[in-house]
Tab-separated table of C-alpha atoms in Angstrom:
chain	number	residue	atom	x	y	z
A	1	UNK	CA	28.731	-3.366	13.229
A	2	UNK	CA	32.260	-3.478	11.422
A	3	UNK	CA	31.332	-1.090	8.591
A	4	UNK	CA	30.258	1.552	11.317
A	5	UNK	CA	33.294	1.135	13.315
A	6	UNK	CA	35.899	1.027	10.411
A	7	UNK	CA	33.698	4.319	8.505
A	8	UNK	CA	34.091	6.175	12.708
A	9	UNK	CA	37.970	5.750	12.832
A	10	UNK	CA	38.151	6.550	9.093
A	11	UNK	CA	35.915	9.797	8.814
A	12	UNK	CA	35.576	10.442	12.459
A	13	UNK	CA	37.637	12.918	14.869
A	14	UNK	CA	38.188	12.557	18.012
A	15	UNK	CA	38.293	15.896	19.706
A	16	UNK	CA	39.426	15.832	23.283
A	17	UNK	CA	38.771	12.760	25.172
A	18	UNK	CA	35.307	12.967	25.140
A	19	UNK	CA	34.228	14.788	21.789
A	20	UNK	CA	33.290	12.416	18.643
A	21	UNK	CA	32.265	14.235	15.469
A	22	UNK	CA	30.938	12.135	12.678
A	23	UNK	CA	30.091	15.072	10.524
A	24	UNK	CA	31.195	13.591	7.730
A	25	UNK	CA	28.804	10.950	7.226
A	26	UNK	CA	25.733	10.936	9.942
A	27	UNK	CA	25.510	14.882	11.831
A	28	UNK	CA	25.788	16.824	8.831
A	29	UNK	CA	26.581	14.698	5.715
A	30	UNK	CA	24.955	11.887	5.360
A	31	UNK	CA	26.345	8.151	3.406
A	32	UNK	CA	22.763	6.925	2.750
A	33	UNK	CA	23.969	3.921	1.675
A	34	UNK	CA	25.600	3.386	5.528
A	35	UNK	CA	22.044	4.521	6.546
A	36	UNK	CA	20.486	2.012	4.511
A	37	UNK	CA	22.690	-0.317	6.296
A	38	UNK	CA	22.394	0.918	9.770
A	39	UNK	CA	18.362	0.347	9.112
A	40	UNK	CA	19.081	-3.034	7.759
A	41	UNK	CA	21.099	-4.375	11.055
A	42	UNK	CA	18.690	-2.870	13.780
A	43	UNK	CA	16.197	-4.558	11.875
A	44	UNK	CA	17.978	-7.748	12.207
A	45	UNK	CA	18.750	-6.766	16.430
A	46	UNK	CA	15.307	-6.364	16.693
A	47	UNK	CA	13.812	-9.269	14.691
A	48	UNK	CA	12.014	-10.558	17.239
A	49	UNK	CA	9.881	-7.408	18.599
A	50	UNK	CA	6.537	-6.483	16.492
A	51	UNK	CA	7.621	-2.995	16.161
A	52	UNK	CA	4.445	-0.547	15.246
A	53	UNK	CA	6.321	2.777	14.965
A	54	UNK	CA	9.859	3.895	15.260
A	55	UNK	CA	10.678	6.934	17.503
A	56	UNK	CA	13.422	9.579	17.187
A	57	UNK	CA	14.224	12.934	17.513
A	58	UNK	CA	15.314	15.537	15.227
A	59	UNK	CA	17.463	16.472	13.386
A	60	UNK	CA	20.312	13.602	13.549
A	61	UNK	CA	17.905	11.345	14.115
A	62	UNK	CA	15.673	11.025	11.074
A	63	UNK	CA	17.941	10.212	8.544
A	64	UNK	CA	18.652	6.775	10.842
A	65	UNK	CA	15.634	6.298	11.605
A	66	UNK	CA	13.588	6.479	7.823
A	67	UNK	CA	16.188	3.654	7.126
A	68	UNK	CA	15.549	1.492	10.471
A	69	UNK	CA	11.520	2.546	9.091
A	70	UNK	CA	11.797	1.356	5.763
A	71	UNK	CA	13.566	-2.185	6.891
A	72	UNK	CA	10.768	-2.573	9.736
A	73	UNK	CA	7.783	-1.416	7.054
A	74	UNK	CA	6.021	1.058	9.662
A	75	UNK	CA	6.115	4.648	10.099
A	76	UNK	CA	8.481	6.832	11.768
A	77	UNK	CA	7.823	9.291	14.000
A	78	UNK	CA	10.290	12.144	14.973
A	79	UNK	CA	9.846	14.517	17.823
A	80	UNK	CA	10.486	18.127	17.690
A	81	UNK	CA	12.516	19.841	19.596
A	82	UNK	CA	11.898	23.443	19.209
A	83	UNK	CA	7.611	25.560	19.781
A	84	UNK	CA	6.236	25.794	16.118
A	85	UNK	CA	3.223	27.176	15.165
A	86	UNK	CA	2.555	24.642	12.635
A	87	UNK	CA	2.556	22.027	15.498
A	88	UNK	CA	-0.653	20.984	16.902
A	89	UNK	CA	-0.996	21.756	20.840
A	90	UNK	CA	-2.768	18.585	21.497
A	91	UNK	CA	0.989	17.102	22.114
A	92	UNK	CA	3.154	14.289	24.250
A	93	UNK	CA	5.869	16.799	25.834
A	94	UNK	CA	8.980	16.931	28.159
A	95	UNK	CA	12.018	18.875	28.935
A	96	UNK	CA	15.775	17.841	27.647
A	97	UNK	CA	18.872	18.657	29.000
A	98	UNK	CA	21.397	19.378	26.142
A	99	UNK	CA	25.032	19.662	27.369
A	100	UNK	CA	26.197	20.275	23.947
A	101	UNK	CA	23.874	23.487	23.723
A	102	UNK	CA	23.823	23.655	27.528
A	103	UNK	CA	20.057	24.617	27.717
A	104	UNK	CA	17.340	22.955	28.543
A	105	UNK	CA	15.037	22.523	25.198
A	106	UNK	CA	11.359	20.793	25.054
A	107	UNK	CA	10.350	17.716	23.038
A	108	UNK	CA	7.136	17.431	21.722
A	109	UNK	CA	5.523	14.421	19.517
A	110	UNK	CA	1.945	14.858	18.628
A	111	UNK	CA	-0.836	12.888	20.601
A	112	UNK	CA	-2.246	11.711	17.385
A	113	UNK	CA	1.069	9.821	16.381
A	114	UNK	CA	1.480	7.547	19.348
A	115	UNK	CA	-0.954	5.236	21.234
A	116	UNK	CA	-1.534	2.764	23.847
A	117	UNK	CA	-1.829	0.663	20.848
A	118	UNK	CA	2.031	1.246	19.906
A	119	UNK	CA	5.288	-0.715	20.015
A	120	UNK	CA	8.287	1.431	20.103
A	121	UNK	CA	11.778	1.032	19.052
A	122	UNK	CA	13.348	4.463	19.646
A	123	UNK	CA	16.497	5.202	17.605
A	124	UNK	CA	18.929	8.366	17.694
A	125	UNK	CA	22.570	8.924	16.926
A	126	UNK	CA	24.183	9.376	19.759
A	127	UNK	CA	24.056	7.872	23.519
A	128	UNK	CA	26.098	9.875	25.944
A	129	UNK	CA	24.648	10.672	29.251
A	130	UNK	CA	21.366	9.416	27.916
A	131	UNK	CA	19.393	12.663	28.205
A	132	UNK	CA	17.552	12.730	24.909
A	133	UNK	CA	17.114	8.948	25.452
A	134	UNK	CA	15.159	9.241	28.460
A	135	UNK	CA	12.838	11.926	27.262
A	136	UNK	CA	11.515	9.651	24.314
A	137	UNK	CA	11.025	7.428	27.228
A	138	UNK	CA	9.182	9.810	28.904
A	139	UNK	CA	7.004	10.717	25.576
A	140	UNK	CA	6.550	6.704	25.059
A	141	UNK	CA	5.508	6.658	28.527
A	142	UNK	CA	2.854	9.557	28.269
A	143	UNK	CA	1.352	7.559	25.346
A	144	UNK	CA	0.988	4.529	27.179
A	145	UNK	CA	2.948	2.014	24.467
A	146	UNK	CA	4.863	-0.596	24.988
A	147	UNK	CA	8.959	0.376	24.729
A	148	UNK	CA	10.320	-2.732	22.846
A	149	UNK	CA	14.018	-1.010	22.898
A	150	UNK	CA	16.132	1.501	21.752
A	151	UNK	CA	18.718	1.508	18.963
A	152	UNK	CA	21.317	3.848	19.530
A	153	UNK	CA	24.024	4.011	16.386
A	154	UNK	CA	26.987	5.733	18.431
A	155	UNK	CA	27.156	4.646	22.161
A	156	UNK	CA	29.741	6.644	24.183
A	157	UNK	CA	30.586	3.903	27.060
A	158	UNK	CA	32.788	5.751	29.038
A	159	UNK	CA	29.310	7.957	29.591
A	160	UNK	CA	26.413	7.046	32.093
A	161	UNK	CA	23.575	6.832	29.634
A	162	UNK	CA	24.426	3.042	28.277
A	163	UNK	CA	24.495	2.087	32.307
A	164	UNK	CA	21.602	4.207	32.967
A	165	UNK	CA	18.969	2.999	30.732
A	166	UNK	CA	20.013	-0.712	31.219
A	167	UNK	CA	19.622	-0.437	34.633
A	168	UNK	CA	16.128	1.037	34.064
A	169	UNK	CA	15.634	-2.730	32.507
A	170	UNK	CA	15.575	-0.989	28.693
A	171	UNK	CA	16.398	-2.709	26.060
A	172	UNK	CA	19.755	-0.942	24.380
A	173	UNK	CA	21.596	-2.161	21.078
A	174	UNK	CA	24.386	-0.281	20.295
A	175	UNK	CA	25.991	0.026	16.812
A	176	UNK	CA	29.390	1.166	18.010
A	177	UNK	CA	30.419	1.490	21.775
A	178	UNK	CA	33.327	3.703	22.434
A	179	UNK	CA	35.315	3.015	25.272
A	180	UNK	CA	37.768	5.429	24.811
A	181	UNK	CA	38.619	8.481	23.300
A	182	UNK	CA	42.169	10.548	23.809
A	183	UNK	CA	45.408	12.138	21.428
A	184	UNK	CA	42.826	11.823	18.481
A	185	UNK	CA	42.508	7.983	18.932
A	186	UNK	CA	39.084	5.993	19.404
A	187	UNK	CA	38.750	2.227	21.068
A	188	UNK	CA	35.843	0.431	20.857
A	189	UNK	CA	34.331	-1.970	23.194
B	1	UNK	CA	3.301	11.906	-8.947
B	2	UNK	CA	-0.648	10.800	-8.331
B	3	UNK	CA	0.612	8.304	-5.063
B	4	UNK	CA	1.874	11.612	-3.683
B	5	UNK	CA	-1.170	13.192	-4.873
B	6	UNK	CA	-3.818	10.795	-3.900
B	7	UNK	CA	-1.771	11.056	-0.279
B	8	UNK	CA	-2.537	14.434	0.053
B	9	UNK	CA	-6.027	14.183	-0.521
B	10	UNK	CA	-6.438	11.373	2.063
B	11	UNK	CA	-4.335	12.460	5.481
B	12	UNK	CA	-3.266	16.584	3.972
B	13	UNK	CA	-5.279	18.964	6.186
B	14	UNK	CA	-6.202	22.445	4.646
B	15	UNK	CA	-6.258	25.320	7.324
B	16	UNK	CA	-7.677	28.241	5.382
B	17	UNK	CA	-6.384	28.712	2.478
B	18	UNK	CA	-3.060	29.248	2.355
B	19	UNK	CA	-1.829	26.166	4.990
B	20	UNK	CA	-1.725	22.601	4.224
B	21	UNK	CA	-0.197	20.054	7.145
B	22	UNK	CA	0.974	16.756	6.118
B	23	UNK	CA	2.383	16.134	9.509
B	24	UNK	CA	1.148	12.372	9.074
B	25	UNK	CA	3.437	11.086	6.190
B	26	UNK	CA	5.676	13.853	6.052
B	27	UNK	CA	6.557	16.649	8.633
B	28	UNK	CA	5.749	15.205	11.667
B	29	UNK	CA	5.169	11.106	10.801
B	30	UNK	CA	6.963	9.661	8.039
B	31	UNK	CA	6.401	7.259	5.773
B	32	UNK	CA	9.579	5.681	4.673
B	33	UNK	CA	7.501	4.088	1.820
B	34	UNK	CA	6.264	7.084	0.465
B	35	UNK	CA	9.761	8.804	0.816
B	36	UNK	CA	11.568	5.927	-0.898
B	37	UNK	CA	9.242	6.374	-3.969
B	38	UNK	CA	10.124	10.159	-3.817
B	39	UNK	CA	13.399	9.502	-3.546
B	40	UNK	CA	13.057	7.493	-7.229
B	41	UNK	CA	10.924	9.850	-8.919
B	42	UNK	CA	13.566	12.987	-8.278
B	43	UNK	CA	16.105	10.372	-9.524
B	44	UNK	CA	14.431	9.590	-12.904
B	45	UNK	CA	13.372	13.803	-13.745
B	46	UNK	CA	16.536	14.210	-12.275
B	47	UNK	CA	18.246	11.317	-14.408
B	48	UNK	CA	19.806	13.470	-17.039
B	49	UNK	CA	22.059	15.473	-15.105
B	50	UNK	CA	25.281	14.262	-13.302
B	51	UNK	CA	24.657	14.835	-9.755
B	52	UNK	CA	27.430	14.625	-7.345
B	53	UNK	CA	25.273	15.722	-3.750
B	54	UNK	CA	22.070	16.634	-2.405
B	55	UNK	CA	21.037	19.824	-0.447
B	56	UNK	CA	18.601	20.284	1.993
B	57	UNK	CA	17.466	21.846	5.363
B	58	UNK	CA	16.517	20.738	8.512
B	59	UNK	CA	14.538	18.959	9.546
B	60	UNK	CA	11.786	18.117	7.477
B	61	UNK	CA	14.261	17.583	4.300
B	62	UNK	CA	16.069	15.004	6.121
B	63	UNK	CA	13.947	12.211	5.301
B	64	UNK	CA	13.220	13.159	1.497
B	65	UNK	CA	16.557	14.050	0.860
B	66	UNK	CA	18.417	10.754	2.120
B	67	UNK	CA	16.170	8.709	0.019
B	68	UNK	CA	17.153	11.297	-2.730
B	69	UNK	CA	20.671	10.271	-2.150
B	70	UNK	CA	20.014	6.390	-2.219
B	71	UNK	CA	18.642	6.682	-5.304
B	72	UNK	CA	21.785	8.835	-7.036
B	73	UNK	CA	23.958	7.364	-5.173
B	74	UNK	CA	25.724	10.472	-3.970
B	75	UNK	CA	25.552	11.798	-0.189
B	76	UNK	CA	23.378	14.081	1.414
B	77	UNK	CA	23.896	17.623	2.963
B	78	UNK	CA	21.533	19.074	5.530
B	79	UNK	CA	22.234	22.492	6.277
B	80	UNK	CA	22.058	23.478	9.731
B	81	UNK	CA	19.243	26.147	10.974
B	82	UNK	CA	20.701	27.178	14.560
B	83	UNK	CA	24.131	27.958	15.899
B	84	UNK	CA	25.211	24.519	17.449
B	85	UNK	CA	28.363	24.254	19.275
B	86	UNK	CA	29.339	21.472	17.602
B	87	UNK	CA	29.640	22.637	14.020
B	88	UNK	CA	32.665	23.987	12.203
B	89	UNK	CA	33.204	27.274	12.285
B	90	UNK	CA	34.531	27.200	8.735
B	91	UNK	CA	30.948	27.374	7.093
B	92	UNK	CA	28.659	28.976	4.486
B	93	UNK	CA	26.051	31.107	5.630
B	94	UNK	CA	23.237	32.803	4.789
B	95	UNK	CA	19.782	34.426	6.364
B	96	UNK	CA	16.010	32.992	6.003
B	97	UNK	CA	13.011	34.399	6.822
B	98	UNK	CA	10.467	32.200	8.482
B	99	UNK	CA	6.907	33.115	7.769
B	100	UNK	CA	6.289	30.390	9.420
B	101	UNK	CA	7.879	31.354	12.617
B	102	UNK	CA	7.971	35.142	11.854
B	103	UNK	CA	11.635	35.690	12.335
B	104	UNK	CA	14.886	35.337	11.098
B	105	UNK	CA	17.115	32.323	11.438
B	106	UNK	CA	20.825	31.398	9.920
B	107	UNK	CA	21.620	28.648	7.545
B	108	UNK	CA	24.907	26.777	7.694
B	109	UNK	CA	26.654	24.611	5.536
B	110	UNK	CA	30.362	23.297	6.468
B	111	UNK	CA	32.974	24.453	3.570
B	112	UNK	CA	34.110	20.659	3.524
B	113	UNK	CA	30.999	19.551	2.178
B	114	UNK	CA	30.474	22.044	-0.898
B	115	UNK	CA	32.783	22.414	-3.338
B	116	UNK	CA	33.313	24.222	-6.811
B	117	UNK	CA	33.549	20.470	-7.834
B	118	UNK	CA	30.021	19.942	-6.549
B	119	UNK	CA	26.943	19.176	-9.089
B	120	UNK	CA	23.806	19.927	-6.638
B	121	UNK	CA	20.200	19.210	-6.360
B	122	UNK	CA	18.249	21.174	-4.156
B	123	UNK	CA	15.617	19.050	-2.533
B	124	UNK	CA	12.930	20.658	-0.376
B	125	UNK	CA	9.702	19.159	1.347
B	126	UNK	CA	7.658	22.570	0.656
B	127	UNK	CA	7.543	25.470	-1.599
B	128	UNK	CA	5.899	28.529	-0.762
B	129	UNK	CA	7.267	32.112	-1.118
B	130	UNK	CA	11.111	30.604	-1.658
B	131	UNK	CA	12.940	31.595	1.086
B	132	UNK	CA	14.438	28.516	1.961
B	133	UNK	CA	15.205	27.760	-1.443
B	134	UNK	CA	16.797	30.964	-2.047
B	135	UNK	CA	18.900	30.251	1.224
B	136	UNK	CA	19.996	27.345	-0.127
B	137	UNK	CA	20.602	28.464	-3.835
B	138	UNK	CA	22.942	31.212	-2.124
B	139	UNK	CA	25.104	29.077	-0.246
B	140	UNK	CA	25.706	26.729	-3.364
B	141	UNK	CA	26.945	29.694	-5.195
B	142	UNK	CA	29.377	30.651	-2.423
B	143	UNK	CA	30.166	27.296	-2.620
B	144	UNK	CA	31.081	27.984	-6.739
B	145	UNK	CA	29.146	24.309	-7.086
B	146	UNK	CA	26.951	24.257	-10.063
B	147	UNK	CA	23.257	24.272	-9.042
B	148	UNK	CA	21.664	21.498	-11.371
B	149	UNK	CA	17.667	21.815	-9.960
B	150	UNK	CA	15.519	22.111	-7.556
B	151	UNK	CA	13.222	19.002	-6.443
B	152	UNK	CA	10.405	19.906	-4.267
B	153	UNK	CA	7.903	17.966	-3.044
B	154	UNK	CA	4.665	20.018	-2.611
B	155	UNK	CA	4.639	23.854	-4.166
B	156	UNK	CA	1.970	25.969	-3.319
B	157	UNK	CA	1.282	26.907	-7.201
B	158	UNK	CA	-0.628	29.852	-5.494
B	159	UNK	CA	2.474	31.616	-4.027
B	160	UNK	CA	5.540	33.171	-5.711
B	161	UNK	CA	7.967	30.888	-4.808
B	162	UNK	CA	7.934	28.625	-7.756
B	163	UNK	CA	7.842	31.783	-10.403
B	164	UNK	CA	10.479	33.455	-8.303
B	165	UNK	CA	13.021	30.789	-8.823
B	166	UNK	CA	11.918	29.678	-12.740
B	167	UNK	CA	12.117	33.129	-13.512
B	168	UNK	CA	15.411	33.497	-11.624
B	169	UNK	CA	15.942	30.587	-14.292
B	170	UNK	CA	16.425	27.397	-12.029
B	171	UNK	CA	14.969	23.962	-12.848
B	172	UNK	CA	12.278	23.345	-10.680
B	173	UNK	CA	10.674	19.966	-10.686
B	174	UNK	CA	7.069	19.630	-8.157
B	175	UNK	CA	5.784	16.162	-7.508
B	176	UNK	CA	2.462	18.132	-6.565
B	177	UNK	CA	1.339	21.458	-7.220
B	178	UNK	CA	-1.447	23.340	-4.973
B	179	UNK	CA	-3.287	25.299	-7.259
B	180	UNK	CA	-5.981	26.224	-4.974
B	181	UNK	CA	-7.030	25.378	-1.205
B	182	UNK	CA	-10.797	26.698	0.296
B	183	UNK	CA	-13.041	24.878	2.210
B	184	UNK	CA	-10.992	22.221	3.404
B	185	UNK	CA	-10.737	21.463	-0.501
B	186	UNK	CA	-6.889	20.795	-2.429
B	187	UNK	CA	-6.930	21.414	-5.762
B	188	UNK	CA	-3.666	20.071	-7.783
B	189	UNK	CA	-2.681	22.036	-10.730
């Protein structure tokens, strides 16, 4: 997706060779008219699935994924990461590894919001070493749905997540695939 | 806003009377539909001022507040709840209480996406006792931007949120106001 990419090596930084931060207009501002975009395209990469519910994660995720909601016309659901006491116990659940907070966290989506009944596109931000990914696998799993694919708006490819999941026979349509990251320069695929 | 309203009364759930979930359209399950149509209504009460971003919180805000944006055009700025290692250091902060969650947690903003430049409107997906609002109204005034309103999306009319900040003498706009909740019964004010 050319707008992403151009938007990533204007208002993204590199940090390191392995840190991207897109603060500017995804993480912590947010360009909803790029959203509005981003929903538009994995509607278009997805066309051909009858997608029932979108899945993501907060926080990063929702803001992609009410767009990718809108364009598909069907709900989105996002998981939570952290115990509420607003949250029903009757939930889907599994654990996350976060290397960025380097703790393990748990994910929980409610049992009433996904069925056998359901087909899933998950979306989220980022795709690194495919962590997060995997447990909204997991959750889809738990539900019994069907997993049409997952959208992912940032792939890092120099990362095992990408490989990971497509070797799992998933589904994966990246936005933007990094290749390479080093002296504040990015490469894409 | 009655399609608001009428949602409420179909898929809300009162708890007592003092708790209302809206987990399936809102806080949990989204419906981008619903949220566009927000995001319109805050733009026309909102129409006569000259807003340059939006404010919110994670993680339910997300959602309201980037169809918000759409609709003015203008981006949108979640603050962040927990210490990530990923954000700037270079922030605005402040302290919430939860009542909620019973504790304490920090609010974060990035300096590079506030300004004394900044016109801001406050969105919010509940208001209860103000906490979270107030949170928010402080880091906009370390920020020196000028605070324009507040748009919230359900007040509970029966807690002192909404009289703290009018009296305070903010611009709060509700798209639904709880005057009452017994009995599994929502009355709207």
């Amino acid at each position: 997706m050319d707008l992403l990419k151009k938007r990533i090596l204007e208002d993204g930084r590199a940090i390191g060779n392995n840190i991207i931060k897109v603060d500017e207009f995804l993480n912590h501002q947010v360009d909803p008219v790029l959203m509005n975009e981003i929903g538009k395209e994995f509607k278009k990469l997805f066309s051909d699935r009858d997608i029932t519910k979108i899945l993501t994660i907060e926080a990063s995720g929702i803001a992609i994924g009410a767009f990718v909601a809108l364009h598909f016309g069907v709900p989105l659901v996002f998981a939570k990461k952290a115990k509420s006491l607003n949250i029903d116990d009757d939930v889907y659940s599994t654990s996350v590894y976060s290397f960025t907070k380097r703790t393990d966290y748990d994910v929980k989506v409610s049992r009433k919001y996904l069925s056998a009944e359901d087909n899933i596109l998950i979306v989220d931000d980022f795709l690194a070493n495919g962590r997060a990914a995997l447990g909204l696998v997991d959750i889809v799993s738990q539900a019994g749905a069907s997993l049409e694919g997952i959208g992912i708006v940032i792939e890092k490819g120099f990362q095992e997540g990408g490989k990971l999941l497509r070797d799992k026979g998933f589904r994966v349509e990246s936005l933007a695939v990094i290749n390479h990251m080093g002296n504040g320069e990015i490469e894409f695929n």
